[in-house]
Amino acid sequence: MNFLKKITRRSFIKKGIIAIVSLELIYLFVNLLRKSGDAQTPANLFEAGDIDLFEKGKVYPYSSELFYLSCLKDGGFLAISTKCTHLGCTVNFQKKEDKFLCPCHASAFNKHGEVLAPPATRALDLYPITISKNKIWVDTSKPQRRNKYDQSQITYA
Ligand code: FES
């Protein structure tokens, strides 16, 4: 009888340990899946829209997200910050003049965000773009400071 109690106790402890280890493994596995899912799907990015919606040579405002999406003549994209690099006022895109103008001290920038007129001395910041499943995603959490424009900053489909 005492022997049976020991076996039962041992068996119970073994099953308990197996259950705890199994739960730990399941927890680790679920966390791994969650992390890999974040990296592969653009869950924390802003969806700007289907790539076919954008006309070449046009600029699209996303005021709530603080950027303009510039669809360049060659089909590339730039997500340009609305924040002037002089003192931080919000720049406006002027269709007729085809450039960004700052209402505070009259700095001007072209569709690439390059400075056309001072007092700003460096290009407008950019937000990283990802093109996935024919959609444009903009990571508005990471504005990229830059001194000037260069072609490597453009994102193509
Ligand atoms: S804040 Fe834009 S020109 Fe001064």
GROMACS .gro file of N, CA and C in nm, residues 11 25 30 32 51 65 74 80 84 87 89 91 94 102 120-121 127 133 148 157:
model
   60
   11SER      N    1   0.445   0.964  -0.966
   11SER     CA    2   0.376   0.985  -1.093
   11SER      C    3   0.311   1.124  -1.098
   25LEU      N    4   0.687   2.589  -2.256
   25LEU     CA    5   0.719   2.577  -2.398
   25LEU      C    6   0.611   2.640  -2.485
   30VAL      N    7   0.432   3.069  -2.841
   30VAL     CA    8   0.333   3.173  -2.877
   30VAL      C    9   0.402   3.309  -2.887
   32LEU      N   10   0.716   3.365  -2.957
   32LEU     CA   11   0.798   3.363  -3.079
   32LEU      C   12   0.714   3.391  -3.202
   51ILE      N   13  -0.099   5.084  -5.433
   51ILE     CA   14   0.002   5.151  -5.517
   51ILE      C   15  -0.057   5.204  -5.647
   65GLU      N   16  -0.113   6.199  -4.029
   65GLU     CA   17   0.010   6.120  -4.003
   65GLU      C   18   0.135   6.205  -4.019
   74ASP      N   19   0.918   5.905  -6.198
   74ASP     CA   20   0.970   5.773  -6.239
   74ASP      C   21   0.899   5.658  -6.167
   80ILE      N   22   0.741   6.228  -4.714
   80ILE     CA   23   0.811   6.348  -4.670
   80ILE      C   24   0.740   6.409  -4.549
   84CYS      N   25   0.884   7.155  -4.111
   84CYS     CA   26   0.991   7.234  -4.170
   84CYS      C   27   1.119   7.214  -4.089
   87LEU      N   28   1.242   7.576  -3.825
   87LEU     CA   29   1.199   7.583  -3.686
   87LEU      C   30   1.075   7.498  -3.658
   89CYS      N   31   0.771   7.454  -3.830
   89CYS     CA   32   0.634   7.482  -3.875
   89CYS      C   33   0.590   7.376  -3.976
   91VAL      N   34   0.479   7.258  -4.327
   91VAL     CA   35   0.487   7.304  -4.466
   91VAL      C   36   0.360   7.262  -4.540
   94GLN      N   37   0.203   7.336  -5.244
   94GLN     CA   38   0.134   7.427  -5.334
   94GLN      C   39   0.134   7.366  -5.474
  102CYS      N   40   0.682   7.688  -4.659
  102CYS     CA   41   0.662   7.704  -4.515
  102CYS      C   42   0.602   7.842  -4.489
  120ALA      N   43   1.563   7.754  -4.420
  120ALA     CA   44   1.594   7.613  -4.396
  120ALA      C   45   1.721   7.578  -4.472
  121THR      N   46   1.803   7.494  -4.411
  121THR     CA   47   1.929   7.459  -4.476
  121THR      C   48   1.939   7.311  -4.510
  127TYR      N   49   1.011   5.949  -4.398
  127TYR     CA   50   0.966   5.832  -4.324
  127TYR      C   51   0.990   5.709  -4.410
  133LYS      N   52   0.250   4.357  -5.082
  133LYS     CA   53   0.120   4.314  -5.135
  133LYS      C   54   0.050   4.428  -5.210
  148LYS      N   55   2.048   6.621  -4.726
  148LYS     CA   56   2.008   6.649  -4.863
  148LYS      C   57   1.946   6.523  -4.925
  157ALA      N   58   0.846   5.006  -5.629
  157ALA     CA   59   0.770   4.881  -5.615
  157ALA      C   60   0.853   4.765  -5.664
   0.00000   0.00000   0.00000
